[in-house]
């Protein structure tokens, strides 16, 4: 599954808010709840990279990307907006600095 597919699924879940789904419960908690999960998964990704296997690190990073997609949906940020900003950041960090 690609990030684009995850983002599309998350957007659908936010629009439909189906009962009994963990994504629905997360959206009910808003940006604060999503932000807490982002921070948690970022820390777990770092710890996995430091102390665990490549596979476990990839699993933690995949969860982090899921929560990134959730925050994007919560704040109504499109993939295009993120990609545009990513290009600018890349130019600034890699080429200019």
PDB file of N, CA and C in Angstrom:
ATOM      1  N   UNK A   1       0.848  -1.179   0.000  1.00  0.00           N
ATOM      2  CA  UNK A   1       0.000   0.000   0.000  1.00  0.00           C
ATOM      3  C   UNK A   1       0.892   1.240   0.000  1.00  0.00           C
ATOM      4  N   UNK A   2       0.553   2.199  -0.823  1.00  0.00           N
ATOM      5  CA  UNK A   2       1.337   3.436  -0.915  1.00  0.00           C
ATOM      6  C   UNK A   2       0.805   4.480   0.067  1.00  0.00           C
ATOM      7  N   UNK A   3       1.598   5.514   0.278  1.00  0.00           N
ATOM      8  CA  UNK A   3       1.144   6.602   1.135  1.00  0.00           C
ATOM      9  C   UNK A   3      -0.093   7.261   0.543  1.00  0.00           C
ATOM     10  N   UNK A   4      -0.125   7.398  -0.773  1.00  0.00           N
ATOM     11  CA  UNK A   4      -1.287   7.999  -1.435  1.00  0.00           C
ATOM     12  C   UNK A   4      -2.549   7.189  -1.164  1.00  0.00           C
ATOM     13  N   UNK A   5      -2.430   5.866  -1.178  1.00  0.00           N
ATOM     14  CA  UNK A   5      -3.587   5.003  -0.901  1.00  0.00           C
ATOM     15  C   UNK A   5      -4.027   5.118   0.557  1.00  0.00           C
ATOM     16  N   UNK A   6      -3.056   5.185   1.464  1.00  0.00           N
ATOM     17  CA  UNK A   6      -3.387   5.363   2.883  1.00  0.00           C
ATOM     18  C   UNK A   6      -4.112   6.694   3.080  1.00  0.00           C
ATOM     19  N   UNK A   7      -3.575   7.745   2.467  1.00  0.00           N
ATOM     20  CA  UNK A   7      -4.184   9.075   2.592  1.00  0.00           C
ATOM     21  C   UNK A   7      -5.623   9.058   2.070  1.00  0.00           C
ATOM     22  N   UNK A   8      -5.842   8.436   0.943  1.00  0.00           N
ATOM     23  CA  UNK A   8      -7.190   8.353   0.362  1.00  0.00           C
ATOM     24  C   UNK A   8      -8.137   7.615   1.312  1.00  0.00           C
ATOM     25  N   UNK A   9      -7.676   6.518   1.884  1.00  0.00           N
ATOM     26  CA  UNK A   9      -8.506   5.758   2.825  1.00  0.00           C
ATOM     27  C   UNK A   9      -8.829   6.587   4.065  1.00  0.00           C
ATOM     28  N   UNK A  10      -7.838   7.292   4.578  1.00  0.00           N
ATOM     29  CA  UNK A  10      -8.038   8.127   5.763  1.00  0.00           C
ATOM     30  C   UNK A  10      -9.047   9.241   5.464  1.00  0.00           C
ATOM     31  N   UNK A  11      -8.931   9.863   4.303  1.00  0.00           N
ATOM     32  CA  UNK A  11      -9.891  10.907   3.900  1.00  0.00           C
ATOM     33  C   UNK A  11     -11.307  10.334   3.857  1.00  0.00           C
ATOM     34  N   UNK A  12     -11.452   9.156   3.290  1.00  0.00           N
ATOM     35  CA  UNK A  12     -12.772   8.512   3.223  1.00  0.00           C
ATOM     36  C   UNK A  12     -13.318   8.249   4.626  1.00  0.00           C
ATOM     37  N   UNK A  13     -12.457   7.753   5.509  1.00  0.00           N
ATOM     38  CA  UNK A  13     -12.887   7.484   6.885  1.00  0.00           C
ATOM     39  C   UNK A  13     -13.310   8.772   7.582  1.00  0.00           C
ATOM     40  N   UNK A  14     -12.591   9.849   7.350  1.00  0.00           N
ATOM     41  CA  UNK A  14     -12.944  11.134   7.988  1.00  0.00           C
ATOM     42  C   UNK A  14     -14.296  11.626   7.476  1.00  0.00           C
ATOM     43  N   UNK A  15     -14.557  11.434   6.202  1.00  0.00           N
ATOM     44  CA  UNK A  15     -15.828  11.873   5.628  1.00  0.00           C
ATOM     45  C   UNK A  15     -16.991  11.007   6.113  1.00  0.00           C
ATOM     46  N   UNK A  16     -16.768   9.700   6.191  1.00  0.00           N
ATOM     47  CA  UNK A  16     -17.848   8.769   6.531  1.00  0.00           C
ATOM     48  C   UNK A  16     -17.993   8.544   8.037  1.00  0.00           C
ATOM     49  N   UNK A  17     -16.895   8.632   8.772  1.00  0.00           N
ATOM     50  CA  UNK A  17     -16.858   8.386  10.214  1.00  0.00           C
ATOM     51  C   UNK A  17     -17.628   7.112  10.597  1.00  0.00           C
ATOM     52  N   UNK A  18     -17.234   5.961  10.017  1.00  0.00           N
ATOM     53  CA  UNK A  18     -17.944   4.715  10.328  1.00  0.00           C
ATOM     54  C   UNK A  18     -17.743   4.309  11.795  1.00  0.00           C
ATOM     55  N   UNK A  19     -18.808   3.859  12.416  1.00  0.00           N
ATOM     56  CA  UNK A  19     -18.712   3.481  13.827  1.00  0.00           C
ATOM     57  C   UNK A  19     -17.881   2.203  13.971  1.00  0.00           C
ATOM     58  N   UNK A  20     -17.215   2.120  15.111  1.00  0.00           N
ATOM     59  CA  UNK A  20     -16.425   0.933  15.408  1.00  0.00           C
ATOM     60  C   UNK A  20     -15.039   0.907  14.787  1.00  0.00           C
ATOM     61  N   UNK A  21     -14.642   1.962  14.111  1.00  0.00           N
ATOM     62  CA  UNK A  21     -13.323   2.014  13.470  1.00  0.00           C
ATOM     63  C   UNK A  21     -12.388   2.868  14.309  1.00  0.00           C
ATOM     64  N   UNK A  22     -11.153   2.414  14.463  1.00  0.00           N
ATOM     65  CA  UNK A  22     -10.189   3.156  15.279  1.00  0.00           C
ATOM     66  C   UNK A  22      -9.866   4.523  14.675  1.00  0.00           C
ATOM     67  N   UNK A  23      -9.924   4.617  13.352  1.00  0.00           N
ATOM     68  CA  UNK A  23      -9.663   5.906  12.704  1.00  0.00           C
ATOM     69  C   UNK A  23     -10.753   6.909  13.066  1.00  0.00           C
ATOM     70  N   UNK A  24     -11.990   6.450  13.132  1.00  0.00           N
ATOM     71  CA  UNK A  24     -13.100   7.314  13.532  1.00  0.00           C
ATOM     72  C   UNK A  24     -12.882   7.830  14.953  1.00  0.00           C
ATOM     73  N   UNK A  25     -12.502   6.930  15.846  1.00  0.00           N
ATOM     74  CA  UNK A  25     -12.253   7.323  17.234  1.00  0.00           C
ATOM     75  C   UNK A  25     -11.108   8.331  17.323  1.00  0.00           C
ATOM     76  N   UNK A  26     -10.094   8.140  16.498  1.00  0.00           N
ATOM     77  CA  UNK A  26      -8.970   9.069  16.481  1.00  0.00           C
ATOM     78  C   UNK A  26      -9.432  10.457  16.022  1.00  0.00           C
ATOM     79  N   UNK A  27     -10.243  10.512  14.966  1.00  0.00           N
ATOM     80  CA  UNK A  27     -10.727  11.806  14.480  1.00  0.00           C
ATOM     81  C   UNK A  27     -11.623  12.506  15.505  1.00  0.00           C
ATOM     82  N   UNK A  28     -12.308  11.746  16.331  1.00  0.00           N
ATOM     83  CA  UNK A  28     -13.128  12.347  17.388  1.00  0.00           C
ATOM     84  C   UNK A  28     -12.253  13.068  18.408  1.00  0.00           C
ATOM     85  N   UNK A  29     -11.002  12.653  18.550  1.00  0.00           N
ATOM     86  CA  UNK A  29     -10.076  13.281  19.503  1.00  0.00           C
ATOM     87  C   UNK A  29      -9.416  14.525  18.923  1.00  0.00           C
ATOM     88  N   UNK A  30      -9.569  14.726  17.605  1.00  0.00           N
ATOM     89  CA  UNK A  30      -9.070  15.941  16.966  1.00  0.00           C
ATOM     90  C   UNK A  30      -7.558  15.994  16.859  1.00  0.00           C
ATOM     91  N   UNK A  31      -7.072  17.189  16.564  1.00  0.00           N
ATOM     92  CA  UNK A  31      -5.635  17.382  16.318  1.00  0.00           C
ATOM     93  C   UNK A  31      -4.788  17.043  17.541  1.00  0.00           C
ATOM     94  N   UNK A  32      -5.333  17.248  18.740  1.00  0.00           N
ATOM     95  CA  UNK A  32      -4.571  16.926  19.944  1.00  0.00           C
ATOM     96  C   UNK A  32      -4.332  15.418  20.055  1.00  0.00           C
ATOM     97  N   UNK A  33      -5.378  14.640  19.869  1.00  0.00           N
ATOM     98  CA  UNK A  33      -5.255  13.180  19.945  1.00  0.00           C
ATOM     99  C   UNK A  33      -4.368  12.620  18.840  1.00  0.00           C
ATOM    100  N   UNK A  34      -4.536  13.158  17.655  1.00  0.00           N
ATOM    101  CA  UNK A  34      -3.707  12.721  16.529  1.00  0.00           C
ATOM    102  C   UNK A  34      -2.251  13.118  16.774  1.00  0.00           C
ATOM    103  N   UNK A  35      -2.056  14.326  17.279  1.00  0.00           N
ATOM    104  CA  UNK A  35      -0.703  14.800  17.570  1.00  0.00           C
ATOM    105  C   UNK A  35       0.000  13.933  18.596  1.00  0.00           C
ATOM    106  N   UNK A  36      -0.723  13.504  19.625  1.00  0.00           N
ATOM    107  CA  UNK A  36      -0.135  12.624  20.629  1.00  0.00           C
ATOM    108  C   UNK A  36       0.328  11.316  19.998  1.00  0.00           C
ATOM    109  N   UNK A  37      -0.475  10.778  19.085  1.00  0.00           N
ATOM    110  CA  UNK A  37      -0.085   9.537  18.401  1.00  0.00           C
ATOM    111  C   UNK A  37       1.111   9.767  17.485  1.00  0.00           C
ATOM    112  N   UNK A  38       1.162  10.912  16.835  1.00  0.00           N
ATOM    113  CA  UNK A  38       2.322  11.242  15.990  1.00  0.00           C
ATOM    114  C   UNK A  38       3.612  11.253  16.811  1.00  0.00           C
ATOM    115  N   UNK A  39       3.567  11.921  17.943  1.00  0.00           N
ATOM    116  CA  UNK A  39       4.746  12.004  18.805  1.00  0.00           C
ATOM    117  C   UNK A  39       5.126  10.612  19.316  1.00  0.00           C
ATOM    118  N   UNK A  40       4.138   9.840  19.731  1.00  0.00           N
ATOM    119  CA  UNK A  40       4.393   8.485  20.225  1.00  0.00           C
ATOM    120  C   UNK A  40       5.061   7.624  19.156  1.00  0.00           C
ATOM    121  N   UNK A  41       4.503   7.648  17.947  1.00  0.00           N
ATOM    122  CA  UNK A  41       5.062   6.813  16.876  1.00  0.00           C
ATOM    123  C   UNK A  41       6.422   7.311  16.401  1.00  0.00           C
ATOM    124  N   UNK A  42       6.638   8.618  16.455  1.00  0.00           N
ATOM    125  CA  UNK A  42       7.963   9.142  16.103  1.00  0.00           C
ATOM    126  C   UNK A  42       9.003   8.629  17.095  1.00  0.00           C
ATOM    127  N   UNK A  43       8.670   8.660  18.376  1.00  0.00           N
ATOM    128  CA  UNK A  43       9.591   8.159  19.395  1.00  0.00           C
ATOM    129  C   UNK A  43       9.828   6.663  19.235  1.00  0.00           C
ATOM    130  N   UNK A  44       8.773   5.918  18.963  1.00  0.00           N
ATOM    131  CA  UNK A  44       8.917   4.475  18.778  1.00  0.00           C
ATOM    132  C   UNK A  44       9.733   4.160  17.527  1.00  0.00           C
ATOM    133  N   UNK A  45       9.589   4.976  16.493  1.00  0.00           N
ATOM    134  CA  UNK A  45      10.391   4.794  15.280  1.00  0.00           C
ATOM    135  C   UNK A  45      11.870   5.007  15.576  1.00  0.00           C
ATOM    136  N   UNK A  46      12.152   6.048  16.328  1.00  0.00           N
ATOM    137  CA  UNK A  46      13.534   6.348  16.704  1.00  0.00           C
ATOM    138  C   UNK A  46      14.118   5.219  17.543  1.00  0.00           C
ATOM    139  N   UNK A  47      13.366   4.749  18.532  1.00  0.00           N
ATOM    140  CA  UNK A  47      13.859   3.684  19.392  1.00  0.00           C
ATOM    141  C   UNK A  47      14.037   2.376  18.614  1.00  0.00           C
ATOM    142  N   UNK A  48      13.139   2.101  17.691  1.00  0.00           N
ATOM    143  CA  UNK A  48      13.270   0.897  16.864  1.00  0.00           C
ATOM    144  C   UNK A  48      14.521   0.995  15.994  1.00  0.00           C
ATOM    145  N   UNK A  49      14.756   2.166  15.427  1.00  0.00           N
ATOM    146  CA  UNK A  49      15.946   2.359  14.594  1.00  0.00           C
ATOM    147  C   UNK A  49      17.220   2.175  15.416  1.00  0.00           C
ATOM    148  N   UNK A  50      17.152   2.571  16.642  1.00  0.00           N
ATOM    149  CA  UNK A  50      18.332   2.513  17.514  1.00  0.00           C
ATOM    150  C   UNK A  50      18.581   1.111  18.073  1.00  0.00           C
ATOM    151  N   UNK A  51      17.491   0.392  18.430  1.00  0.00           N
ATOM    152  CA  UNK A  51      17.664  -0.844  19.192  1.00  0.00           C
ATOM    153  C   UNK A  51      17.035  -2.092  18.575  1.00  0.00           C
ATOM    154  N   UNK A  52      16.257  -1.937  17.525  1.00  0.00           N
ATOM    155  CA  UNK A  52      15.549  -3.093  16.984  1.00  0.00           C
ATOM    156  C   UNK A  52      15.960  -3.363  15.544  1.00  0.00           C
ATOM    157  N   UNK A  53      15.295  -4.320  14.938  1.00  0.00           N
ATOM    158  CA  UNK A  53      15.642  -4.745  13.580  1.00  0.00           C
ATOM    159  C   UNK A  53      15.120  -3.765  12.524  1.00  0.00           C
ATOM    160  N   UNK A  54      15.604  -3.945  11.336  1.00  0.00           N
ATOM    161  CA  UNK A  54      15.142  -3.152  10.194  1.00  0.00           C
ATOM    162  C   UNK A  54      13.641  -3.344   9.994  1.00  0.00           C
ATOM    163  N   UNK A  55      13.160  -4.578  10.126  1.00  0.00           N
ATOM    164  CA  UNK A  55      11.739  -4.884   9.954  1.00  0.00           C
ATOM    165  C   UNK A  55      10.893  -4.146  10.995  1.00  0.00           C
ATOM    166  N   UNK A  56      11.320  -4.184  12.236  1.00  0.00           N
ATOM    167  CA  UNK A  56      10.570  -3.503  13.295  1.00  0.00           C
ATOM    168  C   UNK A  56      10.600  -1.990  13.106  1.00  0.00           C
ATOM    169  N   UNK A  57      11.711  -1.479  12.630  1.00  0.00           N
ATOM    170  CA  UNK A  57      11.803  -0.047  12.345  1.00  0.00           C
ATOM    171  C   UNK A  57      10.838   0.332  11.230  1.00  0.00           C
ATOM    172  N   UNK A  58      10.790  -0.485  10.188  1.00  0.00           N
ATOM    173  CA  UNK A  58       9.859  -0.227   9.079  1.00  0.00           C
ATOM    174  C   UNK A  58       8.409  -0.257   9.567  1.00  0.00           C
ATOM    175  N   UNK A  59       8.096  -1.169  10.471  1.00  0.00           N
ATOM    176  CA  UNK A  59       6.734  -1.238  11.015  1.00  0.00           C
ATOM    177  C   UNK A  59       6.381   0.032  11.773  1.00  0.00           C
ATOM    178  N   UNK A  60       7.313   0.514  12.590  1.00  0.00           N
ATOM    179  CA  UNK A  60       7.057   1.749  13.340  1.00  0.00           C
ATOM    180  C   UNK A  60       6.924   2.947  12.404  1.00  0.00           C
ATOM    181  N   UNK A  61       7.774   3.007  11.389  1.00  0.00           N
ATOM    182  CA  UNK A  61       7.696   4.113  10.432  1.00  0.00           C
ATOM    183  C   UNK A  61       6.387   4.074   9.651  1.00  0.00           C
ATOM    184  N   UNK A  62       5.903   2.882   9.336  1.00  0.00           N
ATOM    185  CA  UNK A  62       4.628   2.784   8.611  1.00  0.00           C
ATOM    186  C   UNK A  62       3.488   3.308   9.474  1.00  0.00           C
ATOM    187  N   UNK A  63       3.535   3.049  10.778  1.00  0.00           N
ATOM    188  CA  UNK A  63       2.510   3.578  11.680  1.00  0.00           C
ATOM    189  C   UNK A  63       2.608   5.097  11.769  1.00  0.00           C
ATOM    190  N   UNK A  64       3.823   5.597  11.787  1.00  0.00           N
ATOM    191  CA  UNK A  64       4.020   7.049  11.803  1.00  0.00           C
ATOM    192  C   UNK A  64       3.399   7.692  10.565  1.00  0.00           C
ATOM    193  N   UNK A  65       3.614   7.082   9.406  1.00  0.00           N
ATOM    194  CA  UNK A  65       3.032   7.621   8.169  1.00  0.00           C
ATOM    195  C   UNK A  65       1.505   7.618   8.212  1.00  0.00           C
ATOM    196  N   UNK A  66       0.925   6.595   8.821  1.00  0.00           N
ATOM    197  CA  UNK A  66      -0.530   6.547   8.975  1.00  0.00           C
ATOM    198  C   UNK A  66      -1.021   7.760   9.770  1.00  0.00           C
ATOM    199  N   UNK A  67      -0.346   8.063  10.864  1.00  0.00           N
ATOM    200  CA  UNK A  67      -0.764   9.200  11.678  1.00  0.00           C
ATOM    201  C   UNK A  67      -0.469  10.530  10.999  1.00  0.00           C
ATOM    202  N   UNK A  68       0.555  10.585  10.178  1.00  0.00           N
ATOM    203  CA  UNK A  68       0.795  11.775   9.354  1.00  0.00           C
ATOM    204  C   UNK A  68      -0.400  11.996   8.428  1.00  0.00           C
ATOM    205  N   UNK A  69      -0.852  10.923   7.793  1.00  0.00           N
ATOM    206  CA  UNK A  69      -2.014  11.023   6.906  1.00  0.00           C
ATOM    207  C   UNK A  69      -3.253  11.471   7.673  1.00  0.00           C
ATOM    208  N   UNK A  70      -3.418  10.969   8.896  1.00  0.00           N
ATOM    209  CA  UNK A  70      -4.562  11.382   9.716  1.00  0.00           C
ATOM    210  C   UNK A  70      -4.506  12.870  10.044  1.00  0.00           C
ATOM    211  N   UNK A  71      -3.320  13.365  10.395  1.00  0.00           N
ATOM    212  CA  UNK A  71      -3.197  14.788  10.713  1.00  0.00           C
ATOM    213  C   UNK A  71      -3.447  15.637   9.469  1.00  0.00           C
ATOM    214  N   UNK A  72      -2.954  15.176   8.335  1.00  0.00           N
ATOM    215  CA  UNK A  72      -3.217  15.899   7.086  1.00  0.00           C
ATOM    216  C   UNK A  72      -4.715  15.997   6.835  1.00  0.00           C
ATOM    217  N   UNK A  73      -5.423  14.878   7.023  1.00  0.00           N
ATOM    218  CA  UNK A  73      -6.875  14.877   6.811  1.00  0.00           C
ATOM    219  C   UNK A  73      -7.571  15.782   7.829  1.00  0.00           C
ATOM    220  N   UNK A  74      -7.138  15.713   9.065  1.00  0.00           N
ATOM    221  CA  UNK A  74      -7.747  16.533  10.118  1.00  0.00           C
ATOM    222  C   UNK A  74      -7.606  18.017   9.828  1.00  0.00           C
ATOM    223  N   UNK A  75      -6.454  18.412   9.307  1.00  0.00           N
ATOM    224  CA  UNK A  75      -6.178  19.826   9.036  1.00  0.00           C
ATOM    225  C   UNK A  75      -6.475  20.209   7.586  1.00  0.00           C
ATOM    226  N   UNK A  76      -7.082  19.295   6.826  1.00  0.00           N
ATOM    227  CA  UNK A  76      -7.457  19.532   5.431  1.00  0.00           C
ATOM    228  C   UNK A  76      -6.246  19.963   4.592  1.00  0.00           C
ATOM    229  N   UNK A  77      -5.171  19.203   4.733  1.00  0.00           N
ATOM    230  CA  UNK A  77      -3.946  19.451   3.969  1.00  0.00           C
ATOM    231  C   UNK A  77      -3.833  18.367   2.893  1.00  0.00           C
ATOM    232  N   UNK A  78      -3.727  18.785   1.660  1.00  0.00           N
ATOM    233  CA  UNK A  78      -3.676  17.838   0.547  1.00  0.00           C
ATOM    234  C   UNK A  78      -2.266  17.289   0.345  1.00  0.00           C
ATOM    235  N   UNK A  79      -2.202  16.183  -0.363  1.00  0.00           N
ATOM    236  CA  UNK A  79      -0.897  15.618  -0.732  1.00  0.00           C
ATOM    237  C   UNK A  79      -0.096  16.624  -1.550  1.00  0.00           C
ATOM    238  N   UNK A  80      -0.789  17.324  -2.432  1.00  0.00           N
ATOM    239  CA  UNK A  80      -0.115  18.299  -3.287  1.00  0.00           C
ATOM    240  C   UNK A  80       0.545  19.402  -2.464  1.00  0.00           C
ATOM    241  N   UNK A  81      -0.150  19.848  -1.422  1.00  0.00           N
ATOM    242  CA  UNK A  81       0.424  20.886  -0.559  1.00  0.00           C
ATOM    243  C   UNK A  81       1.692  20.392   0.139  1.00  0.00           C
ATOM    244  N   UNK A  82       1.644  19.168   0.611  1.00  0.00           N
ATOM    245  CA  UNK A  82       2.814  18.600   1.296  1.00  0.00           C
ATOM    246  C   UNK A  82       3.951  18.392   0.309  1.00  0.00           C
ATOM    247  N   UNK A  83       3.643  17.841  -0.861  1.00  0.00           N
ATOM    248  CA  UNK A  83       4.688  17.600  -1.852  1.00  0.00           C
ATOM    249  C   UNK A  83       5.330  18.902  -2.323  1.00  0.00           C
ATOM    250  N   UNK A  84       4.517  19.939  -2.475  1.00  0.00           N
ATOM    251  CA  UNK A  84       5.045  21.239  -2.886  1.00  0.00           C
ATOM    252  C   UNK A  84       6.010  21.779  -1.825  1.00  0.00           C
ATOM    253  N   UNK A  85       5.615  21.673  -0.577  1.00  0.00           N
ATOM    254  CA  UNK A  85       6.461  22.112   0.524  1.00  0.00           C
ATOM    255  C   UNK A  85       7.710  21.245   0.635  1.00  0.00           C
ATOM    256  N   UNK A  86       7.560  19.967   0.371  1.00  0.00           N
ATOM    257  CA  UNK A  86       8.698  19.044   0.412  1.00  0.00           C
ATOM    258  C   UNK A  86       9.747  19.420  -0.623  1.00  0.00           C
ATOM    259  N   UNK A  87       9.310  19.805  -1.782  1.00  0.00           N
ATOM    260  CA  UNK A  87      10.243  20.225  -2.843  1.00  0.00           C
ATOM    261  C   UNK A  87      10.993  21.472  -2.400  1.00  0.00           C
ATOM    262  N   UNK A  88      10.284  22.426  -1.832  1.00  0.00           N
ATOM    263  CA  UNK A  88      10.927  23.659  -1.357  1.00  0.00           C
ATOM    264  C   UNK A  88      11.927  23.349  -0.257  1.00  0.00           C
ATOM    265  N   UNK A  89      11.542  22.497   0.690  1.00  0.00           N
ATOM    266  CA  UNK A  89      12.448  22.119   1.781  1.00  0.00           C
ATOM    267  C   UNK A  89      13.678  21.411   1.233  1.00  0.00           C
ATOM    268  N   UNK A  90      13.491  20.548   0.253  1.00  0.00           N
ATOM    269  CA  UNK A  90      14.602  19.833  -0.342  1.00  0.00           C
ATOM    270  C   UNK A  90      15.588  20.822  -0.981  1.00  0.00           C
ATOM    271  N   UNK A  91      15.048  21.762  -1.718  1.00  0.00           N
ATOM    272  CA  UNK A  91      15.893  22.754  -2.374  1.00  0.00           C
ATOM    273  C   UNK A  91      16.677  23.555  -1.327  1.00  0.00           C
ATOM    274  N   UNK A  92      16.006  23.988  -0.284  1.00  0.00           N
ATOM    275  CA  UNK A  92      16.666  24.777   0.746  1.00  0.00           C
ATOM    276  C   UNK A  92      17.744  23.988   1.481  1.00  0.00           C
ATOM    277  N   UNK A  93      17.423  22.786   1.875  1.00  0.00           N
ATOM    278  CA  UNK A  93      18.342  22.002   2.703  1.00  0.00           C
ATOM    279  C   UNK A  93      19.462  21.379   1.892  1.00  0.00           C
ATOM    280  N   UNK A  94      19.146  20.786   0.771  1.00  0.00           N
ATOM    281  CA  UNK A  94      20.142  20.029   0.014  1.00  0.00           C
ATOM    282  C   UNK A  94      20.932  20.889  -0.950  1.00  0.00           C
ATOM    283  N   UNK A  95      20.273  21.761  -1.630  1.00  0.00           N
ATOM    284  CA  UNK A  95      20.954  22.509  -2.690  1.00  0.00           C
ATOM    285  C   UNK A  95      21.556  23.817  -2.173  1.00  0.00           C
ATOM    286  N   UNK A  96      20.797  24.587  -1.419  1.00  0.00           N
ATOM    287  CA  UNK A  96      21.252  25.908  -1.008  1.00  0.00           C
ATOM    288  C   UNK A  96      22.150  25.862   0.232  1.00  0.00           C
ATOM    289  N   UNK A  97      21.750  25.107   1.224  1.00  0.00           N
ATOM    290  CA  UNK A  97      22.491  25.112   2.496  1.00  0.00           C
ATOM    291  C   UNK A  97      23.690  24.176   2.425  1.00  0.00           C
TER     292      UNK A  97
END
